[in-house]
Coordinates of C-alpha atoms in Angstrom, one line a residue:
M1 CA 0.0 0.0 0.0
K2 CA 2.9 2.4 0.6
T3 CA 3.8 2.1 -3.0
W4 CA 0.4 3.2 -4.1
H5 CA 0.3 6.2 -1.7
G6 CA 3.8 7.3 -2.9
A7 CA 2.4 8.0 -6.4
P8 CA 3.0 11.8 -6.5
L9 CA 6.8 11.3 -5.8
L10 CA 7.1 8.5 -8.2
L11 CA 5.2 10.5 -10.8
G12 CA 8.0 13.0 -10.8
I13 CA 10.7 10.4 -11.2
G14 CA 8.6 8.8 -14.0
L15 CA 8.3 12.0 -15.9
A16 CA 12.1 12.5 -15.8
L17 CA 12.8 9.0 -16.9
A18 CA 10.2 9.1 -19.7
T19 CA 11.5 12.4 -21.0
A20 CA 15.1 11.0 -21.1
T21 CA 14.0 7.9 -22.9
M22 CA 12.2 10.0 -25.6
A23 CA 15.0 12.4 -26.2
G24 CA 16.2 12.5 -29.8
G25 CA 13.7 9.7 -30.7
N26 CA 13.3 8.2 -34.2
S27 CA 11.5 5.2 -35.6
D28 CA 14.1 2.7 -34.6
Q29 CA 14.4 4.1 -31.1
L30 CA 10.6 4.2 -30.8
L31 CA 10.4 0.5 -31.8
Q32 CA 13.2 -0.4 -29.4
D33 CA 11.6 1.4 -26.5
A34 CA 8.1 -0.1 -27.2
R35 CA 9.6 -3.6 -27.3
S36 CA 11.3 -2.9 -24.0
I37 CA 8.0 -2.0 -22.4
L38 CA 6.1 -4.9 -24.0
A39 CA 8.7 -7.4 -22.8
S40 CA 7.4 -6.7 -19.3
S41 CA 3.9 -5.6 -20.1
D42 CA 2.5 -7.0 -16.9
R43 CA 4.1 -4.0 -15.2
L44 CA 1.6 -1.8 -16.9
E45 CA -0.9 -3.2 -14.3
S46 CA 0.8 -1.2 -11.5
D47 CA 4.1 0.4 -12.4
Q48 CA 3.3 4.1 -13.0
I49 CA 6.8 4.7 -14.5
K50 CA 6.1 2.1 -17.2
I51 CA 2.6 3.4 -17.7
L52 CA 3.8 6.9 -18.2
A53 CA 6.7 5.8 -20.5
A54 CA 4.1 3.9 -22.6
F55 CA 1.9 7.0 -23.0
K56 CA 4.9 9.1 -23.9
L57 CA 6.0 6.6 -26.6
I58 CA 2.5 6.7 -28.0
E59 CA 2.3 10.5 -28.0
Q60 CA 5.7 10.6 -29.8
Y61 CA 4.6 8.0 -32.4
E62 CA 1.4 10.0 -33.0
S63 CA 3.4 13.2 -33.4
E64 CA 5.9 11.7 -35.8
E65 CA 4.0 9.0 -37.7
G66 CA 0.4 10.0 -37.1
P67 CA -2.3 8.1 -35.2
L68 CA -3.0 4.4 -35.8
F69 CA -5.4 3.8 -38.7
L70 CA -5.1 7.5 -39.7
N71 CA -1.5 7.5 -40.9
A72 CA -0.4 6.4 -44.3
A73 CA 1.0 3.0 -43.2
T74 CA -2.1 1.9 -41.3
R75 CA -5.0 3.8 -42.9
N76 CA -6.3 0.6 -44.6
G77 CA -5.6 -1.5 -41.5
L78 CA -2.9 -4.1 -40.8
P79 CA -2.7 -7.7 -41.8
R80 CA -3.0 -10.0 -38.8
T81 CA 0.2 -11.8 -39.9
P82 CA 3.0 -9.3 -39.2
K83 CA 4.4 -7.7 -42.4
D84 CA 8.0 -6.6 -42.8
G85 CA 8.5 -2.8 -42.6
L86 CA 5.5 -2.3 -40.3
E87 CA 7.1 -3.4 -37.1
L88 CA 6.8 -0.1 -35.4
H89 CA 3.0 0.1 -36.1
Y90 CA 2.4 -3.4 -34.8
A91 CA 4.4 -2.5 -31.6
M92 CA 2.3 0.6 -31.1
L93 CA -0.9 -1.4 -31.7
E94 CA 0.2 -3.9 -29.1
L95 CA 1.3 -1.2 -26.7
Q96 CA -2.1 0.6 -26.9
Q97 CA -3.9 -2.7 -26.4
A98 CA -1.8 -3.5 -23.4
L99 CA -2.7 -0.2 -21.7
I100 CA -6.4 -0.8 -22.3
D101 CA -6.2 -4.4 -21.1
K102 CA -4.0 -3.9 -18.1
T103 CA -3.9 -0.3 -16.9
Y104 CA -7.5 0.8 -16.9
T105 CA -8.7 -0.7 -13.7
A106 CA -10.7 0.8 -10.8
R107 CA -7.7 0.7 -8.5
N108 CA -5.4 2.5 -11.0
L109 CA -8.0 5.2 -11.6
K110 CA -7.8 6.0 -7.9
Y111 CA -4.1 5.9 -7.4
F112 CA -2.9 7.1 -10.8
R113 CA -5.6 9.6 -11.6
K114 CA -3.1 12.3 -12.3
I115 CA -1.2 10.1 -14.8
L116 CA -4.3 8.9 -16.6
S117 CA -6.3 12.1 -16.7
G118 CA -6.3 13.5 -20.2
R119 CA -4.4 10.5 -21.6
K120 CA -6.0 9.6 -24.9
F121 CA -5.1 7.7 -28.1
E122 CA -5.5 10.0 -31.1
T123 CA -6.7 7.0 -33.1
S124 CA -10.0 7.6 -31.1
A125 CA -10.8 10.2 -33.8
Y126 CA -11.0 7.2 -36.2
F127 CA -12.7 4.7 -33.9
P128 CA -15.0 5.1 -32.1
G129 CA -15.0 8.7 -33.2
A130 CA -14.0 12.2 -32.1
V131 CA -15.8 14.2 -29.5
E132 CA -14.6 17.0 -27.2
P133 CA -14.8 16.8 -23.4
P134 CA -17.7 18.8 -21.8
A135 CA -17.1 22.5 -21.3
N136 CA -17.8 22.2 -17.6
P137 CA -16.6 18.9 -16.1
N138 CA -18.7 19.4 -13.0
T139 CA -22.0 19.4 -14.9
V140 CA -24.2 16.6 -13.7
E141 CA -26.0 14.4 -16.3
T142 CA -28.7 12.0 -15.1
A143 CA -30.1 8.9 -16.7
Q144 CA -32.8 6.4 -15.9
I145 CA -32.2 2.7 -16.5
N146 CA -34.0 -0.5 -15.9
A147 CA -31.8 -2.0 -13.2
S148 CA -33.8 -5.3 -13.2
Q149 CA -33.3 -8.4 -15.3
S150 CA -36.1 -10.8 -14.4
T151 CA -35.8 -14.6 -14.4
A152 CA -36.4 -15.8 -18.0
W153 CA -39.5 -18.0 -18.6
G154 CA -39.5 -21.1 -20.7
Q155 CA -36.7 -22.9 -22.6
P156 CA -33.4 -21.0 -22.4
V157 CA -32.3 -18.7 -25.2
S158 CA -28.8 -17.6 -26.1
G159 CA -27.1 -15.7 -23.3
Q160 CA -30.2 -15.2 -21.2
D161 CA -28.4 -15.4 -17.9
N162 CA -25.6 -13.0 -18.9
P163 CA -25.8 -9.3 -17.9
A164 CA -28.3 -7.1 -19.7
R165 CA -26.9 -3.9 -21.2
R166 CA -28.7 -0.7 -20.6
A167 CA -28.0 2.6 -22.4
T168 CA -27.5 5.8 -20.4
G169 CA -27.4 8.3 -23.3
C170 CA -24.0 9.5 -21.9
Y171 CA -20.6 9.2 -23.6
L172 CA -17.1 9.4 -22.3
A173 CA -14.7 11.7 -24.2
P174 CA -11.3 10.1 -24.9
G175 CA -8.9 10.8 -22.0
S176 CA -11.6 12.1 -19.6
I177 CA -12.1 10.6 -16.2
A178 CA -15.8 10.7 -15.2
V179 CA -17.6 9.9 -12.1
L180 CA -20.7 7.6 -12.0
R181 CA -23.0 7.9 -8.9
V182 CA -25.5 5.2 -8.3
P183 CA -28.1 4.5 -5.6
Q184 CA -27.3 2.1 -2.8
D185 CA -29.3 -0.8 -4.3
L186 CA -26.6 -1.1 -7.1
I187 CA -23.5 -1.2 -4.9
N188 CA -21.8 -4.6 -4.6
K189 CA -24.7 -6.4 -6.2
G190 CA -22.9 -7.5 -9.4
Y191 CA -23.6 -4.4 -11.4
S192 CA -20.9 -2.8 -13.5
V193 CA -20.4 0.1 -15.9
R194 CA -19.1 -0.5 -19.4
V195 CA -17.3 2.2 -21.5
G196 CA -17.5 1.4 -25.2
A197 CA -20.4 -0.5 -26.7
H198 CA -18.2 -2.6 -29.1
S199 CA -17.5 -5.5 -26.8
W200 CA -16.5 -8.2 -29.3
D201 CA -12.8 -9.1 -29.3
L202 CA -11.7 -9.1 -33.0
T203 CA -8.4 -11.0 -32.3
K204 CA -9.3 -13.7 -34.8
K205 CA -10.0 -11.4 -37.7
P206 CA -7.5 -11.7 -40.6
S207 CA -7.2 -7.9 -40.9
I208 CA -6.8 -5.4 -38.1
K209 CA -9.0 -2.3 -38.5
R210 CA -9.2 -1.2 -34.9
L211 CA -7.8 -2.3 -31.6
D212 CA -9.1 -5.8 -30.9
R213 CA -10.6 -5.0 -27.5
V214 CA -12.1 -1.5 -27.1
S215 CA -14.6 -2.0 -24.3
I216 CA -13.7 -1.5 -20.6
V217 CA -15.8 -2.7 -17.7
Y218 CA -15.6 -1.3 -14.1
P219 CA -17.4 -3.0 -11.2
I220 CA -19.8 -0.9 -9.2
E221 CA -18.6 -1.3 -5.7
E222 CA -19.0 2.1 -4.2
R223 CA -21.5 5.0 -4.5
D224 CA -19.1 6.8 -6.8
T225 CA -17.2 4.9 -9.5
L226 CA -14.4 6.5 -11.6
I227 CA -14.4 5.6 -15.3
A228 CA -11.9 6.4 -18.0
H229 CA -10.9 5.2 -21.5
P230 CA -8.2 6.4 -23.8
L231 CA -10.5 5.8 -26.8
G232 CA -13.7 7.0 -25.1
G233 CA -17.0 5.4 -25.8
G234 CA -20.7 5.1 -24.9
I235 CA -21.5 4.4 -21.3
Y236 CA -23.8 1.4 -20.3
I237 CA -24.8 -0.2 -17.1
E238 CA -24.5 -4.0 -17.1
V239 CA -27.4 -5.5 -15.1
P240 CA -26.8 -9.0 -13.6
Y241 CA -29.2 -11.8 -14.3
E242 CA -32.2 -11.9 -11.8
A243 CA -31.3 -8.4 -10.4
D244 CA -34.5 -6.6 -9.2
A245 CA -33.6 -3.0 -8.4
G246 CA -36.3 -1.7 -10.8
V247 CA -36.0 1.6 -12.5
V248 CA -33.3 3.8 -11.0
T249 CA -31.8 7.2 -11.6
I250 CA -28.0 7.4 -11.9
A251 CA -25.8 10.5 -12.4
F252 CA -22.5 11.3 -14.1
K253 CA -20.0 14.1 -14.0
N254 CA -17.6 14.9 -16.8
V255 CA -19.5 13.2 -19.6
V256 CA -21.0 14.4 -22.9
R257 CA -24.4 13.5 -24.1
A258 CA -25.1 11.0 -26.9
P259 CA -28.2 11.0 -29.1
F260 CA -30.5 8.6 -27.3
F261 CA -34.0 7.6 -28.5
S262 CA -35.8 5.7 -25.7
A263 CA -38.9 3.7 -26.4
R264 CA -38.7 2.0 -23.0
S265 CA -41.9 1.6 -21.1
F266 CA -40.8 4.1 -18.4
D267 CA -39.2 6.7 -20.7
Q268 CA -40.4 7.4 -24.2
T269 CA -38.7 10.1 -26.3
T270 CA -41.1 12.1 -28.4
L271 CA -40.5 13.1 -31.9
A272 CA -40.4 16.8 -30.8
Q273 CA -37.8 16.0 -28.1
W274 CA -35.7 14.0 -30.6
N275 CA -35.7 16.8 -33.2
R276 CA -35.3 19.6 -30.7
T277 CA -32.6 18.1 -28.5
E278 CA -31.6 14.5 -28.6
R279 CA -30.4 14.1 -32.2
K280 CA -28.1 17.2 -31.8
H281 CA -26.0 15.8 -29.0
P282 CA -22.3 15.6 -30.0
A283 CA -21.2 12.0 -29.3
P284 CA -20.2 10.0 -32.4
W285 CA -22.6 7.1 -31.6
A286 CA -26.3 7.1 -31.0
D287 CA -28.3 4.7 -28.9
F288 CA -31.8 3.3 -29.6
E289 CA -33.5 1.2 -26.9
S290 CA -36.9 -0.2 -26.2
D291 CA -37.8 -3.1 -23.9
K292 CA -37.5 -5.4 -26.8
F293 CA -34.8 -4.0 -29.1
M294 CA -31.6 -2.1 -28.8
M295 CA -28.9 -0.8 -31.2
Q296 CA -26.1 1.7 -31.6
I297 CA -25.5 3.4 -34.9
P298 CA -23.0 6.2 -35.9
T299 CA -24.4 9.6 -35.2
A300 CA -23.6 10.4 -38.9
W301 CA -26.3 8.0 -39.9
L302 CA -29.0 10.0 -38.1
A303 CA -29.6 12.1 -41.2
Q304 CA -31.1 9.0 -42.7
V305 CA -33.5 8.3 -39.8
E306 CA -36.8 9.9 -40.9
N307 CA -38.9 9.1 -37.9
P308 CA -37.4 7.3 -34.9
V309 CA -40.9 6.8 -33.3
T310 CA -42.0 4.8 -36.3
L311 CA -38.6 3.1 -36.6
M312 CA -38.7 1.8 -33.1
A313 CA -42.3 0.8 -33.2
D314 CA -41.5 -1.3 -36.3
F315 CA -38.6 -2.9 -34.6
D316 CA -40.8 -3.7 -31.6
K317 CA -43.4 -5.3 -33.9
A318 CA -40.7 -7.4 -35.4
M319 CA -39.5 -8.5 -32.0
D320 CA -43.1 -9.4 -31.1
A321 CA -43.4 -11.6 -34.2
I322 CA -40.4 -13.6 -33.0
S323 CA -41.6 -13.9 -29.4
E324 CA -45.1 -14.9 -30.6
L325 CA -43.6 -17.5 -33.0
F326 CA -41.5 -19.2 -30.4
G327 CA -44.0 -18.9 -27.6
H328 CA -42.2 -16.4 -25.4
P329 CA -43.5 -13.3 -23.5
L330 CA -43.5 -10.1 -25.6
V331 CA -41.2 -8.5 -23.0
R332 CA -38.4 -10.7 -21.9
S333 CA -35.5 -10.4 -19.4
K334 CA -33.4 -8.6 -22.1
T335 CA -34.0 -7.4 -25.6
V336 CA -34.8 -10.0 -28.3
L337 CA -32.2 -8.4 -30.5
Y338 CA -29.3 -6.1 -29.7
T339 CA -27.3 -5.0 -32.8
Q340 CA -24.6 -2.6 -33.9
P341 CA -22.2 -2.1 -36.9
D342 CA -18.4 -2.4 -36.4
V343 CA -15.3 -2.0 -38.5
N344 CA -15.4 -5.7 -39.2
M345 CA -17.9 -8.6 -38.8
R346 CA -17.1 -10.1 -35.5
G347 CA -16.8 -13.6 -36.9
S348 CA -15.8 -15.4 -40.1
A349 CA -19.5 -15.4 -41.2
N350 CA -22.7 -14.1 -39.8
F351 CA -23.3 -15.0 -36.2
P352 CA -25.9 -14.4 -33.5
G353 CA -24.8 -12.4 -30.5
Y354 CA -25.4 -9.8 -27.9
P355 CA -24.7 -7.6 -29.6
Q356 CA -25.2 -9.0 -33.1
S357 CA -22.3 -7.5 -34.9
N358 CA -22.3 -8.7 -38.5
Y359 CA -22.4 -5.3 -40.2
P360 CA -19.1 -3.6 -41.2
Y361 CA -19.0 0.2 -41.6
N362 CA -16.1 2.5 -42.7
P363 CA -14.9 5.0 -40.0
H364 CA -13.2 7.0 -42.7
N365 CA -16.6 7.7 -44.1
P366 CA -19.0 7.3 -41.1
G367 CA -21.9 8.9 -43.0
E368 CA -22.0 6.1 -45.5
V369 CA -25.0 4.0 -44.5
R370 CA -24.3 0.4 -45.7
H371 CA -27.1 -1.2 -43.7
R372 CA -30.3 0.7 -44.6
W373 CA -32.5 -1.5 -42.4
M374 CA -30.9 0.0 -39.2
V375 CA -32.2 3.4 -40.2
K376 CA -35.3 2.3 -42.2
G377 CA -36.7 -0.6 -40.2
P378 CA -36.8 -4.4 -40.0
Q379 CA -38.9 -4.8 -43.1
Y380 CA -35.8 -3.6 -45.1
A381 CA -33.4 -6.1 -43.5
D382 CA -31.8 -8.8 -45.6
W383 CA -32.6 -12.4 -44.6
T384 CA -29.4 -13.0 -42.7
V385 CA -30.4 -10.6 -39.9
F386 CA -33.3 -12.6 -38.5
H387 CA -31.8 -15.9 -39.6
E388 CA -29.2 -15.2 -36.9
V389 CA -31.8 -14.1 -34.4
G390 CA -33.4 -17.5 -35.1
H391 CA -30.3 -19.3 -34.0
S392 CA -30.2 -17.3 -30.8
Q393 CA -33.7 -18.6 -29.8
F394 CA -32.4 -22.2 -29.2
F395 CA -35.8 -23.7 -30.2
S396 CA -36.5 -27.3 -30.9
K397 CA -36.1 -28.7 -34.4
F398 CA -36.3 -31.9 -36.4
R399 CA -32.8 -33.3 -37.3
G400 CA -31.4 -31.5 -40.3
E401 CA -33.3 -28.3 -39.7
V402 CA -30.6 -26.3 -37.9
E403 CA -29.9 -24.0 -40.9
A404 CA -33.5 -24.1 -42.2
D405 CA -36.0 -23.4 -39.5
V406 CA -34.0 -20.3 -38.3
N407 CA -35.4 -18.5 -41.4
L408 CA -39.0 -18.7 -40.0
P409 CA -38.6 -15.4 -38.0
T410 CA -38.1 -13.4 -41.3
A411 CA -41.2 -14.9 -42.8
A412 CA -43.2 -14.3 -39.6
I413 CA -42.1 -10.7 -39.3
L414 CA -42.9 -9.8 -42.9
S415 CA -46.1 -11.7 -43.1
K416 CA -47.6 -11.0 -39.6
K417 CA -46.4 -7.5 -39.0
F418 CA -45.9 -5.9 -42.4
G419 CA -48.6 -7.4 -44.6
W420 CA -46.5 -9.4 -47.0
S421 CA -48.2 -12.4 -48.6
L422 CA -47.1 -15.8 -47.3
D423 CA -45.6 -16.5 -50.8
K424 CA -43.5 -13.4 -50.8
A425 CA -42.4 -13.7 -47.1
F426 CA -41.5 -17.3 -47.6
G427 CA -39.4 -16.6 -50.7
Y428 CA -37.6 -13.6 -49.1
A429 CA -36.7 -15.6 -46.0
I430 CA -33.7 -17.1 -47.7
G431 CA -31.6 -15.3 -50.2
D432 CA -34.1 -12.5 -50.5
M433 CA -35.8 -14.6 -53.2
D434 CA -39.3 -13.0 -52.9
H435 CA -40.1 -14.0 -56.4
L436 CA -40.5 -17.6 -55.3
T437 CA -44.0 -18.9 -54.4
M438 CA -44.9 -21.7 -52.0
D439 CA -45.9 -23.9 -55.0
E440 CA -42.5 -23.3 -56.6
I441 CA -40.7 -24.3 -53.4
A442 CA -42.8 -27.5 -53.1
V443 CA -41.7 -28.3 -56.7
M444 CA -38.1 -27.7 -55.7
W445 CA -38.5 -30.7 -53.4
M446 CA -40.7 -32.9 -55.7
V447 CA -38.3 -32.8 -58.7
T448 CA -35.6 -34.4 -56.6
E449 CA -34.6 -38.1 -56.9
N450 CA -35.2 -38.6 -53.2
F451 CA -38.8 -37.5 -53.5
R452 CA -39.4 -39.6 -56.5
Q453 CA -38.0 -42.7 -54.7
G454 CA -40.0 -42.1 -51.6
N455 CA -36.9 -41.3 -49.5
E456 CA -36.6 -38.8 -46.7
M457 CA -35.1 -35.4 -47.5
D458 CA -31.3 -35.5 -47.4
Y459 CA -29.9 -34.1 -44.1
S460 CA -26.3 -35.4 -44.5
N461 CA -24.7 -31.9 -44.0
R462 CA -22.8 -32.6 -47.2
P463 CA -23.2 -30.8 -50.5
G464 CA -26.3 -32.8 -51.4
D465 CA -28.1 -31.8 -48.2
E466 CA -31.6 -30.7 -49.0
F467 CA -32.3 -28.7 -45.8
K468 CA -29.5 -26.3 -45.2
Y469 CA -30.2 -22.7 -46.3
Q470 CA -33.0 -23.9 -48.4
H471 CA -36.7 -23.0 -48.5
R472 CA -37.8 -26.7 -48.8
G473 CA -36.0 -27.4 -45.5
F474 CA -38.7 -25.5 -43.6
G475 CA -41.5 -25.8 -46.1
K476 CA -43.5 -28.0 -43.7
Y477 CA -43.8 -25.1 -41.2
M478 CA -44.9 -22.6 -43.9
D479 CA -47.6 -25.1 -45.0
I480 CA -48.8 -25.4 -41.4
V481 CA -49.1 -21.6 -41.4
N482 CA -50.8 -21.6 -44.7
L483 CA -53.4 -24.2 -43.6
F484 CA -53.7 -23.5 -39.8
G485 CA -52.3 -20.0 -39.2
W486 CA -49.2 -18.6 -37.5
D487 CA -50.8 -19.2 -34.1
A488 CA -50.5 -23.0 -34.6
L489 CA -46.7 -22.7 -34.5
G490 CA -46.9 -20.2 -31.6
R491 CA -48.9 -22.8 -29.6
F492 CA -46.4 -25.5 -30.5
W493 CA -43.4 -23.7 -29.2
K494 CA -45.3 -22.2 -26.2
Y495 CA -46.2 -25.8 -25.2
D496 CA -42.5 -26.6 -25.3
N497 CA -41.8 -23.6 -23.1
E498 CA -44.5 -24.5 -20.6
N499 CA -43.3 -28.0 -20.3
W500 CA -39.6 -27.2 -19.9
K501 CA -38.1 -27.7 -16.5
P502 CA -34.7 -26.4 -15.4
G503 CA -32.0 -28.8 -16.3
M504 CA -33.8 -30.3 -19.2
K505 CA -31.9 -30.4 -22.5
V506 CA -33.8 -28.8 -25.3
P507 CA -33.6 -30.9 -28.5
N508 CA -32.4 -27.9 -30.5
N509 CA -31.3 -29.9 -33.5
N510 CA -32.6 -33.4 -33.0
D511 CA -36.2 -33.5 -31.6
P512 CA -37.5 -37.1 -31.7
V513 CA -39.6 -37.4 -34.9
D514 CA -42.8 -39.0 -33.8
D515 CA -43.2 -37.0 -30.6
R516 CA -42.6 -33.8 -32.5
I517 CA -45.1 -34.7 -35.2
L518 CA -47.6 -35.4 -32.4
R519 CA -46.9 -32.1 -30.7
L520 CA -47.2 -30.2 -33.9
S521 CA -50.5 -31.9 -34.7
R522 CA -51.8 -31.1 -31.2
A523 CA -51.0 -27.4 -31.8
A524 CA -52.7 -27.5 -35.2
G525 CA -55.7 -29.5 -34.1
A526 CA -55.3 -32.1 -36.9
D527 CA -53.1 -35.0 -37.8
L528 CA -50.1 -33.5 -39.6
T529 CA -48.3 -36.8 -40.3
P530 CA -49.0 -36.8 -44.1
L531 CA -48.0 -33.2 -44.5
I532 CA -44.7 -33.7 -42.7
H533 CA -44.1 -37.0 -44.5
F534 CA -44.6 -35.1 -47.8
W535 CA -41.8 -32.7 -46.7
G536 CA -39.3 -35.5 -46.2
I537 CA -39.6 -36.3 -42.5
H538 CA -41.1 -39.8 -42.2
P539 CA -42.5 -41.2 -39.0
E540 CA -40.3 -43.7 -37.2
N541 CA -43.1 -45.9 -35.8
P542 CA -46.2 -45.1 -38.0
S543 CA -48.6 -47.5 -36.2
R544 CA -47.7 -46.2 -32.7
L545 CA -47.9 -42.6 -33.9
A546 CA -51.3 -43.2 -35.5
A547 CA -52.6 -44.7 -32.3
A548 CA -51.4 -41.7 -30.4
M549 CA -53.2 -39.4 -32.8
E550 CA -56.4 -41.4 -32.5
K551 CA -56.1 -41.3 -28.7
E552 CA -56.0 -37.5 -28.7
G553 CA -58.8 -37.2 -31.3
L554 CA -56.5 -35.8 -34.0
K555 CA -58.0 -36.7 -37.4
P556 CA -56.6 -36.5 -40.9
S557 CA -57.3 -33.0 -42.3
R558 CA -59.2 -32.2 -45.4
A559 CA -57.1 -29.1 -45.8
V560 CA -53.9 -31.2 -45.8
Y561 CA -55.5 -33.6 -48.3
D562 CA -56.4 -30.8 -50.6
R563 CA -53.0 -29.3 -50.4
L564 CA -51.3 -32.6 -51.4
Q565 CA -53.7 -33.0 -54.3
H566 CA -52.9 -29.5 -55.4
Y567 CA -49.2 -30.2 -55.3
K568 CA -49.7 -33.1 -57.7
T569 CA -51.0 -30.6 -60.3
V570 CA -47.8 -28.4 -60.2
I571 CA -45.2 -31.1 -60.8
P572 CA -43.3 -30.5 -64.1
M573 CA -44.4 -33.3 -66.3
D574 CA -41.7 -32.9 -69.1
N575 CA -38.5 -31.2 -69.9
E576 CA -40.2 -28.0 -71.1
A577 CA -42.1 -27.7 -67.9
F578 CA -39.0 -28.4 -65.9
R579 CA -37.1 -25.7 -67.8
A580 CA -39.9 -23.2 -67.1
H581 CA -39.8 -24.1 -63.4
C582 CA -36.0 -23.6 -63.4
K583 CA -36.4 -20.2 -65.1
R584 CA -38.9 -19.1 -62.4
V585 CA -36.5 -20.2 -59.6
Y586 CA -33.4 -18.6 -61.2
P587 CA -34.6 -15.9 -63.6
N588 CA -31.1 -15.0 -64.5
G589 CA -30.2 -18.5 -65.5
V590 CA -28.2 -21.3 -63.9
S591 CA -25.1 -21.6 -66.2
G592 CA -21.9 -20.5 -64.5
R593 CA -18.4 -21.4 -63.8
N594 CA -17.6 -23.9 -61.0
N595 CA -21.2 -24.6 -60.3
N596 CA -21.5 -27.6 -57.9
P597 CA -23.9 -30.1 -59.4
N598 CA -25.0 -31.2 -55.9
F599 CA -27.0 -28.1 -54.9
G600 CA -28.4 -24.8 -56.0
P601 CA -28.2 -23.6 -59.6
G602 CA -25.5 -26.2 -60.3
W603 CA -28.0 -28.9 -59.5
Y604 CA -30.5 -27.4 -61.9
E605 CA -27.9 -27.0 -64.6
A606 CA -27.0 -30.7 -64.3
Q607 CA -30.6 -31.8 -64.4
L608 CA -31.8 -29.6 -67.3
P609 CA -30.9 -32.0 -70.1
M610 CA -32.0 -35.1 -68.1
Y611 CA -35.5 -34.3 -66.8
T612 CA -38.2 -36.0 -68.8
E613 CA -41.8 -37.1 -68.6
K614 CA -40.5 -40.2 -66.7
Q615 CA -39.3 -38.1 -63.8
G616 CA -42.6 -36.2 -63.7
Q617 CA -44.6 -39.4 -63.6
A618 CA -42.4 -40.8 -60.9
A619 CA -42.9 -37.7 -58.7
Q620 CA -46.7 -37.9 -59.2
A621 CA -46.7 -41.6 -58.2
A622 CA -44.6 -40.9 -55.1
L623 CA -47.0 -38.2 -54.0
Q624 CA -50.0 -40.4 -54.7
D625 CA -48.4 -43.1 -52.5
I626 CA -48.3 -40.6 -49.6
I627 CA -52.0 -39.6 -50.2
D628 CA -53.1 -43.3 -50.4
R629 CA -51.1 -44.1 -47.2
Y630 CA -52.8 -41.6 -45.0
F631 CA -56.2 -40.9 -46.7
T632 CA -57.6 -44.4 -47.3
N633 CA -61.2 -43.4 -46.9
R634 CA -61.2 -40.6 -49.5

């Protein structure tokens, strides 16, 4: 403890040593000095001389070379694999990251406040963006937050017992040290304050376009908590799972305001308030939050937000469609979707997440809106957005459906909440192919060899897989909706939630076939076995399943019978009809280089010269076999 309390004396020594080290500096000397500090980087956790020397090195680098990602050598980022000639820039990147990771702790902010005050990285002007400190550091800004995160109901969803993030509408300027004051109920109860909304670590990305870790979390253990960040960032309260403090008011000193549109039940921003005040706040990122949806977008995008009241109402409607589909309460323990753009996608492909961060933007041109749906509404989103939300819901599925059923949320949102036809919503739900109809999608299954031979749909997870990322993989559910309504699926998954008990494993990707068919039939009020059989999932014990249906009074459905009879009439019966079907599926043609003949346009390209009347007749016969099997009395 004596070491800590001796900070003012050591600070003077550190200044002298750091100044001596910097004297007459050049690139080689900068690199040598940076490597010297990095060789013992753990000392950045508590050694103020090392901390000060590191900041002085960074300041000299920024003065001589320019800030990271803003100078000529790094403006377009850095390759993850070190490249000759860029050693100094990699060293400065590592040094800045080490300071964020090791130095910015609650203890250091107390004991090294004089050292850390005003210390910022000039790359903050690039990411997360430039903003000046408040004119009066003693001005008090207040914010209301929901400091509760109730126990989630039903089957678990992704990350449900992790902290919930709550926006404050406040922003920390780079280098500032601010004070957060909270009520007693939040002290030593697992709450924390996060500076910087971008919490994903981008270490595994092949290119480096910002520091990998840019979010700092401080525990709330006292009434007043110091917060600082050399990059600055939005300020958020992290609410632990099952916390119950309710709506509380917190206060800050030495922060700037960020544009914040609140559609929360306890605090609703009006359009007049937004236009008069909120949208004009200077922070480079804006927050949008309701009880069901949350996002950050660059403030430069706000010019494209026509009416945030309508925007957030539309996002709430979309979240309701997802909750209704999977049988969850409309207001859950945390938002159904939390999303933000970043300099890179957070993974190698699209991923779910809290936040969902699959949307790159360019900090060199922050006003360029690459993702219109964030400023226009969910009805403008491409299919991948709610595909990933589908993954996050952890709902039960037949085997093979893991990359198919997750497209249901897109169809539900567009059909239930925005008036799209089932045909158009179903088509758009994968690949934005809204030109497809339900009939065309059924044909895409019936023209396959597996259907003609009476086999199940291929779920091998190999190139010939007939479920993954394909409309026919979840066609059974869209047919259920077409015949029995969206509420039938809502009842099905709500039943799953009602019957889940803590500790039970949800059959996310391998729900036992017969039991699932029975539960789906119960939700629809009719025996769905023939419909599900048609879509390539065959019962495992048909006689036992039939007995279970009879016991529950679930009868074969005339609507299902008529649907199957209709499908017989749309099967292509010769090559000309098959080519017409192919043209409707792929209006721009299927010929291309390196097409894989096992799937997609490559499969159609391979089949075009081979499909004849024989294949059409075989498909009709296979469908008639299904009808005869289940509708013997018709």
